[in-house]
Amino acid sequence: MTTAKDAEERFAYGSVLEALSRGLYPDKRHVIREFVQNSYDSIYDLRKKHASELVQPIQISIQPPSILIADHGLGMSQSEVRQYRYLGYSQKERAKHGGFRGIGKYSGLAIAEKIIVDTSPLGVPERYRIIIHADKMMTESAQGRNRPLETVLEEHTEVSSAPAKAEEHYTFVELHHLSREAKSLLDAEVLRAYLAKTAPVPLDPAFGYAKQIERRLRENVPDFLAVNLSIDGEEVYKPYFANCREPEFDPVLYRDDQPAVLAYSWYCQNSEKGQFQLKDLAGLVFRVKNIAVGDGQLARGMLWNSTPERAFYFFGEIHVLDAQVTPSSDRTAFEDNAARERLAGRCLRISSNLNRKAGEESAQRRFDEVLDKGVEIVSRREGQVQARDLPLELKDQAVYEVTKLQEDLQKRLKGPRTPAAVNRAKRLMGRTRRFLSALNRESDGFLDLRTELKFDTKLRALYDCVVEVLREEFADDPDRLERIIRRIHQHAREKLKT
Amino acid sequence: MIRSPQRFTRNKDTVRTLQRETIERCLAPRLGRLRYFGLPSSALADAIAWQDLFEKFYAVERGVKGKEWELQHDLGLEAFRAGLLGKISLLRGDIDLLIRRKRDEFGNRVPFPFDVVSLDYSGGLFYKNRRGNFTRLQAIAALVAHQGAKRSDFVLLISCNLDQIDQGEVRRTLENVRTELVRYGANGEQVVDAYLGHELEEARLKVYVPHFVNQEAAKNRYSCDTQQVIMYEGNLKTRMMAFRFVLSHDTRTESLRSPRERLSQVFNKPVLGVVGGEPKETTLGLPKLTVPEVPRTG
């Protein structure tokens, strides 16, 4: 039975607005992403319902102290416009749209004085305007007037309409007069860098593999849509690294024995050594509806249990197709549920595959480095012997270096290798063998200070003793030992030759 | 409430076409890359009509007191609907203040110089502030100075109605012109009397405004070419005038007074009266100024 007192009870109060806006979107850039996401959804709906309509870019215009975000999507119907004022209500479907909670539109409360939305739905000769007076809502909150949420929303929002051309369709949002804390959003470069990483924009056409990747995504990701976006008239594209290898594509299945795809990934490996230099652009980024969830660090944390540094040897995307995998409101992570666990578990295959590739790549690269170094060692020692410039005291050192090189090459020939590296290694092994046998044969190819300066027996014994001590002391630093021996030779010649 | 976009008369469209002709003729080498600054109205009529000529529009909108954001928002919306959002930069506030301070109400810089400045005032030119200064005229003077500091050639378009004309100021100026003309030996007495006694305010503004702009131009090393003055009927049958000036910067030009040849051009060029969208020349029945030929020396 309902009593009069019950009827007056309210279950949500105005202060929830502040908590939802400020609390859920601590990073102000996410607010812009929310509105871009709405534009994307509207364009998605347009494409679904009116396939012949041209998909036009989302436009962002920075007009300090405001930001304008506009699209020629389907536009909102009268009922959607009414519902726009509701908090936590959305007609969008989780499986089809980027946003679905009905909260994102209020994210702007935290940063703007007003949110002004104009929309004209396709096929309807009317347009609508919604004004959300964020300043008044926040002032109420600051004054401690915690009125029922419905009253606050009703009082501080307006809806009006006017005639329009039926063929016009758009949504135009002004985040009017940004707060001081959100002023960084008025920097086009800040916004561009953020949206390039997160928004559902195309890959940069300058990226040589862009067409190939987007073709594969259209073929493998149902309803894949990349929408052009411009900031102050300048296009925004997903970033890329030019120094990368050809992309590889990797579908992640729900089960190994069934063809249903849980996620679809592509990645490119660094063509140079190690990690990509700009770490905030490196790594694999999860995308739901082509909108980023987190950055490379999220996939690194979820999928790389070992050698996490290798996550950044690659850049690419993992498009999540499982509708049960739900991004958090600010899209920095996924909601913790069974679907997320399944995604993480199944995608481990990607990380182990990439780790293996990175490991092989490192080994091959190291092999090339060993070969380069080996050629340098052998060439240097061969030159010294030919020029009779190798002190006899360093003969053992030279033998040791070349023998060690032989062992290293033999070991690496059994690991990951390229045919070119194998050929080089074999040629170098031949040189080392010839060099060592020549050293064993040669007796007068070395600089023998004792003979040259005609040391007597006592001096010879003393000199051998000193060299022996030096060898022991500098066993860990053969380069230094070599320098010392050569300096002794030089000084001894200067002092004793006459 | 959603406001309907401002509508313009056929006459205004014709004025805009005449202004376009001036821009095309005088800034031909840079068409498509021009920079506009001015009052295009929240309907963005100038920008829409001339979008192919310009790379960037710096549009000023003051809005209605207390609800400034509304018309400013409408301007952004119209820019988007017209496909011009990427070309528009909105500056908020009173254009006269904005010109003088070189900043808008929110501290955004007014990036002088511009190729075309359009001061399409809805009111008259003689608006006075509390201190009794003619703020619009001061703003025009400041504008010419800012442009001059950058040595930039430009087209200046001014439209206004006949509100609040300061008869004293206009008479004083025409009297000064009379003195100047008489000194040169022209039939200044008769001509200036005819202008001062003419039944239409347009006759006097036809001389006053170009004389004012020419003076400011000369102070800032500009050579100023005054195009035919236009008079027309605007919305609500308001009598309007439109002026077009082509200012060319020349470091050699520095005289405190505009040369008498200019004065004779200003007086003798017939006015273009636009009626029903059709422009037609008229002298308004005013006499011609005859300037005796300067004897050649040497």
PDB file of C-alpha atoms in Angstrom, chain B residues 87-246:
ATOM      1  CA  LYS B  87      36.838  27.965 -41.831  1.00  0.00           C
ATOM      2  CA  ILE B  88      35.167  29.911 -39.047  1.00  0.00           C
ATOM      3  CA  SER B  89      36.727  31.425 -35.961  1.00  0.00           C
ATOM      4  CA  LEU B  90      34.199  32.972 -33.659  1.00  0.00           C
ATOM      5  CA  LEU B  91      35.153  36.080 -31.726  1.00  0.00           C
ATOM      6  CA  ARG B  92      32.744  37.068 -28.996  1.00  0.00           C
ATOM      7  CA  GLY B  93      31.857  40.559 -27.976  1.00  0.00           C
ATOM      8  CA  ASP B  94      31.248  44.042 -29.295  1.00  0.00           C
ATOM      9  CA  ILE B  95      33.211  44.512 -32.493  1.00  0.00           C
ATOM     10  CA  ASP B  96      34.192  48.086 -31.688  1.00  0.00           C
ATOM     11  CA  LEU B  97      35.716  47.054 -28.365  1.00  0.00           C
ATOM     12  CA  LEU B  98      37.246  44.039 -29.973  1.00  0.00           C
ATOM     13  CA  ILE B  99      39.008  46.157 -32.598  1.00  0.00           C
ATOM     14  CA  ARG B 100      40.314  48.613 -30.056  1.00  0.00           C
ATOM     15  CA  ARG B 101      41.483  46.008 -27.561  1.00  0.00           C
ATOM     16  CA  LYS B 102      42.607  43.495 -30.203  1.00  0.00           C
ATOM     17  CA  ARG B 103      41.055  40.805 -28.015  1.00  0.00           C
ATOM     18  CA  ASP B 104      37.566  39.415 -27.653  1.00  0.00           C
ATOM     19  CA  GLU B 105      35.615  39.095 -24.405  1.00  0.00           C
ATOM     20  CA  PHE B 106      37.359  35.846 -23.627  1.00  0.00           C
ATOM     21  CA  GLY B 107      40.836  37.088 -24.364  1.00  0.00           C
ATOM     22  CA  ASN B 108      41.077  35.553 -27.830  1.00  0.00           C
ATOM     23  CA  ARG B 109      43.429  37.564 -29.972  1.00  0.00           C
ATOM     24  CA  VAL B 110      42.144  39.386 -33.052  1.00  0.00           C
ATOM     25  CA  PRO B 111      44.781  38.296 -35.541  1.00  0.00           C
ATOM     26  CA  PHE B 112      45.346  41.415 -37.633  1.00  0.00           C
ATOM     27  CA  PRO B 113      45.793  41.933 -40.555  1.00  0.00           C
ATOM     28  CA  PHE B 114      42.815  40.879 -42.663  1.00  0.00           C
ATOM     29  CA  ASP B 115      42.111  41.122 -46.370  1.00  0.00           C
ATOM     30  CA  VAL B 116      38.501  42.123 -45.988  1.00  0.00           C
ATOM     31  CA  VAL B 117      36.901  43.819 -43.029  1.00  0.00           C
ATOM     32  CA  SER B 118      33.124  43.974 -43.083  1.00  0.00           C
ATOM     33  CA  LEU B 119      31.502  46.241 -40.522  1.00  0.00           C
ATOM     34  CA  ASP B 120      27.885  45.449 -41.264  1.00  0.00           C
ATOM     35  CA  TYR B 121      26.367  47.497 -38.454  1.00  0.00           C
ATOM     36  CA  SER B 122      22.688  47.085 -37.824  1.00  0.00           C
ATOM     37  CA  GLY B 123      22.548  50.631 -36.395  1.00  0.00           C
ATOM     38  CA  GLY B 124      24.083  53.974 -37.214  1.00  0.00           C
ATOM     39  CA  LEU B 125      27.696  55.071 -37.169  1.00  0.00           C
ATOM     40  CA  PHE B 126      27.320  57.823 -34.623  1.00  0.00           C
ATOM     41  CA  TYR B 127      26.641  55.715 -31.570  1.00  0.00           C
ATOM     42  CA  LYS B 128      28.126  57.450 -28.521  1.00  0.00           C
ATOM     43  CA  ASN B 129      29.308  55.827 -25.333  1.00  0.00           C
ATOM     44  CA  ARG B 130      28.848  57.273 -21.835  1.00  0.00           C
ATOM     45  CA  ARG B 131      31.880  59.465 -22.281  1.00  0.00           C
ATOM     46  CA  GLY B 132      30.376  60.946 -25.431  1.00  0.00           C
ATOM     47  CA  ASN B 133      32.843  59.302 -27.808  1.00  0.00           C
ATOM     48  CA  PHE B 134      31.781  58.006 -31.193  1.00  0.00           C
ATOM     49  CA  THR B 135      32.783  54.406 -30.481  1.00  0.00           C
ATOM     50  CA  ARG B 136      32.166  53.127 -33.991  1.00  0.00           C
ATOM     51  CA  LEU B 137      34.151  55.862 -35.641  1.00  0.00           C
ATOM     52  CA  GLN B 138      36.912  55.342 -33.093  1.00  0.00           C
ATOM     53  CA  ALA B 139      36.878  51.656 -33.878  1.00  0.00           C
ATOM     54  CA  ILE B 140      37.178  52.313 -37.612  1.00  0.00           C
ATOM     55  CA  ALA B 141      40.133  54.596 -36.924  1.00  0.00           C
ATOM     56  CA  ALA B 142      41.736  51.920 -34.711  1.00  0.00           C
ATOM     57  CA  LEU B 143      41.107  49.282 -37.333  1.00  0.00           C
ATOM     58  CA  VAL B 144      42.854  51.278 -40.050  1.00  0.00           C
ATOM     59  CA  ALA B 145      45.756  51.876 -37.660  1.00  0.00           C
ATOM     60  CA  HIS B 146      46.084  48.151 -36.768  1.00  0.00           C
ATOM     61  CA  GLN B 147      45.986  47.184 -40.421  1.00  0.00           C
ATOM     62  CA  GLY B 148      48.431  49.954 -41.257  1.00  0.00           C
ATOM     63  CA  ALA B 149      50.863  48.712 -38.618  1.00  0.00           C
ATOM     64  CA  LYS B 150      51.004  45.466 -40.584  1.00  0.00           C
ATOM     65  CA  ARG B 151      51.290  47.339 -43.921  1.00  0.00           C
ATOM     66  CA  SER B 152      48.466  45.274 -45.270  1.00  0.00           C
ATOM     67  CA  ASP B 153      46.253  46.218 -48.211  1.00  0.00           C
ATOM     68  CA  PHE B 154      42.592  45.527 -47.563  1.00  0.00           C
ATOM     69  CA  VAL B 155      39.010  46.120 -48.526  1.00  0.00           C
ATOM     70  CA  LEU B 156      36.876  47.839 -45.927  1.00  0.00           C
ATOM     71  CA  LEU B 157      33.121  47.396 -46.142  1.00  0.00           C
ATOM     72  CA  ILE B 158      30.859  49.484 -43.912  1.00  0.00           C
ATOM     73  CA  SER B 159      27.081  49.226 -43.790  1.00  0.00           C
ATOM     74  CA  CYS B 160      24.913  51.277 -41.467  1.00  0.00           C
ATOM     75  CA  ASN B 161      21.524  52.863 -41.136  1.00  0.00           C
ATOM     76  CA  LEU B 162      20.754  56.512 -40.571  1.00  0.00           C
ATOM     77  CA  ASP B 163      20.089  56.309 -36.827  1.00  0.00           C
ATOM     78  CA  GLN B 164      21.480  58.819 -34.375  1.00  0.00           C
ATOM     79  CA  ILE B 165      23.283  60.905 -36.950  1.00  0.00           C
ATOM     80  CA  ASP B 166      25.198  63.604 -35.132  1.00  0.00           C
ATOM     81  CA  GLN B 167      24.230  66.607 -37.194  1.00  0.00           C
ATOM     82  CA  GLY B 168      26.790  68.820 -35.469  1.00  0.00           C
ATOM     83  CA  GLU B 169      29.633  66.453 -36.295  1.00  0.00           C
ATOM     84  CA  VAL B 170      28.520  66.043 -39.894  1.00  0.00           C
ATOM     85  CA  ARG B 171      28.037  69.801 -40.384  1.00  0.00           C
ATOM     86  CA  ARG B 172      31.425  70.566 -38.812  1.00  0.00           C
ATOM     87  CA  THR B 173      33.126  68.126 -41.131  1.00  0.00           C
ATOM     88  CA  LEU B 174      31.381  69.476 -44.213  1.00  0.00           C
ATOM     89  CA  GLU B 175      32.278  73.021 -43.194  1.00  0.00           C
ATOM     90  CA  ASN B 176      35.906  71.983 -42.914  1.00  0.00           C
ATOM     91  CA  VAL B 177      35.653  70.411 -46.342  1.00  0.00           C
ATOM     92  CA  ARG B 178      34.135  73.657 -47.644  1.00  0.00           C
ATOM     93  CA  THR B 179      37.104  75.638 -46.336  1.00  0.00           C
ATOM     94  CA  GLU B 180      39.485  73.222 -47.924  1.00  0.00           C
ATOM     95  CA  LEU B 181      37.680  73.253 -51.262  1.00  0.00           C
ATOM     96  CA  VAL B 182      37.432  77.024 -51.366  1.00  0.00           C
ATOM     97  CA  ARG B 183      41.138  77.224 -50.700  1.00  0.00           C
ATOM     98  CA  TYR B 184      41.726  75.128 -53.774  1.00  0.00           C
ATOM     99  CA  GLY B 185      39.462  77.448 -55.755  1.00  0.00           C
ATOM    100  CA  ALA B 186      36.703  74.908 -56.304  1.00  0.00           C
ATOM    101  CA  ASN B 187      33.000  75.719 -56.327  1.00  0.00           C
ATOM    102  CA  GLY B 188      32.958  74.452 -52.779  1.00  0.00           C
ATOM    103  CA  GLU B 189      30.505  76.996 -51.386  1.00  0.00           C
ATOM    104  CA  GLN B 190      27.714  76.054 -53.758  1.00  0.00           C
ATOM    105  CA  VAL B 191      28.351  72.307 -53.557  1.00  0.00           C
ATOM    106  CA  VAL B 192      28.625  72.087 -49.796  1.00  0.00           C
ATOM    107  CA  ASP B 193      25.513  74.229 -49.376  1.00  0.00           C
ATOM    108  CA  ALA B 194      23.641  71.817 -51.639  1.00  0.00           C
ATOM    109  CA  TYR B 195      24.784  68.850 -49.551  1.00  0.00           C
ATOM    110  CA  LEU B 196      23.973  70.543 -46.247  1.00  0.00           C
ATOM    111  CA  GLY B 197      20.517  71.552 -47.451  1.00  0.00           C
ATOM    112  CA  HIS B 198      19.635  68.258 -49.099  1.00  0.00           C
ATOM    113  CA  GLU B 199      16.498  66.555 -47.840  1.00  0.00           C
ATOM    114  CA  LEU B 200      18.195  63.126 -47.572  1.00  0.00           C
ATOM    115  CA  GLU B 201      20.674  62.306 -44.843  1.00  0.00           C
ATOM    116  CA  GLU B 202      22.266  59.942 -47.354  1.00  0.00           C
ATOM    117  CA  ALA B 203      23.628  62.952 -49.273  1.00  0.00           C
ATOM    118  CA  ARG B 204      25.657  64.158 -46.312  1.00  0.00           C
ATOM    119  CA  LEU B 205      26.813  60.658 -45.249  1.00  0.00           C
ATOM    120  CA  LYS B 206      27.916  60.042 -48.819  1.00  0.00           C
ATOM    121  CA  VAL B 207      30.616  62.633 -48.171  1.00  0.00           C
ATOM    122  CA  TYR B 208      31.096  62.344 -44.418  1.00  0.00           C
ATOM    123  CA  VAL B 209      31.960  58.628 -44.197  1.00  0.00           C
ATOM    124  CA  PRO B 210      34.394  58.486 -47.144  1.00  0.00           C
ATOM    125  CA  HIS B 211      36.011  61.713 -45.954  1.00  0.00           C
ATOM    126  CA  PHE B 212      36.459  60.191 -42.485  1.00  0.00           C
ATOM    127  CA  VAL B 213      37.919  56.934 -43.813  1.00  0.00           C
ATOM    128  CA  ASN B 214      40.184  58.785 -46.244  1.00  0.00           C
ATOM    129  CA  GLN B 215      41.551  60.890 -43.397  1.00  0.00           C
ATOM    130  CA  GLU B 216      42.267  57.835 -41.269  1.00  0.00           C
ATOM    131  CA  ALA B 217      43.781  56.066 -44.263  1.00  0.00           C
ATOM    132  CA  ALA B 218      46.139  58.950 -44.970  1.00  0.00           C
ATOM    133  CA  LYS B 219      47.273  59.010 -41.340  1.00  0.00           C
ATOM    134  CA  ASN B 220      48.298  55.376 -41.679  1.00  0.00           C
ATOM    135  CA  ARG B 221      50.067  55.625 -45.040  1.00  0.00           C
ATOM    136  CA  TYR B 222      47.184  54.219 -46.994  1.00  0.00           C
ATOM    137  CA  SER B 223      45.983  55.321 -50.352  1.00  0.00           C
ATOM    138  CA  CYS B 224      42.204  54.950 -50.197  1.00  0.00           C
ATOM    139  CA  ASP B 225      39.992  54.315 -53.196  1.00  0.00           C
ATOM    140  CA  THR B 226      36.335  54.986 -52.398  1.00  0.00           C
ATOM    141  CA  GLN B 227      33.945  52.906 -54.470  1.00  0.00           C
ATOM    142  CA  GLN B 228      30.464  54.102 -55.376  1.00  0.00           C
ATOM    143  CA  VAL B 229      28.371  54.571 -52.260  1.00  0.00           C
ATOM    144  CA  ILE B 230      25.257  52.414 -52.117  1.00  0.00           C
ATOM    145  CA  MET B 231      21.893  53.327 -50.580  1.00  0.00           C
ATOM    146  CA  TYR B 232      19.134  50.791 -50.180  1.00  0.00           C
ATOM    147  CA  GLU B 233      16.161  49.773 -48.118  1.00  0.00           C
ATOM    148  CA  GLY B 234      16.833  47.006 -45.627  1.00  0.00           C
ATOM    149  CA  ASN B 235      14.601  44.920 -43.394  1.00  0.00           C
ATOM    150  CA  LEU B 236      11.576  46.715 -41.914  1.00  0.00           C
ATOM    151  CA  LYS B 237      12.034  49.396 -44.570  1.00  0.00           C
ATOM    152  CA  THR B 238      15.103  50.733 -42.802  1.00  0.00           C
ATOM    153  CA  ARG B 239      17.126  53.156 -44.922  1.00  0.00           C
ATOM    154  CA  MET B 240      20.651  51.796 -45.180  1.00  0.00           C
ATOM    155  CA  MET B 241      23.949  52.808 -46.735  1.00  0.00           C
ATOM    156  CA  ALA B 242      26.903  50.678 -47.769  1.00  0.00           C
ATOM    157  CA  PHE B 243      30.441  51.935 -48.315  1.00  0.00           C
ATOM    158  CA  ARG B 244      33.320  50.148 -49.989  1.00  0.00           C
ATOM    159  CA  PHE B 245      36.922  51.270 -49.621  1.00  0.00           C
ATOM    160  CA  VAL B 246      40.044  49.791 -51.099  1.00  0.00           C
TER     161      VAL B 246
END
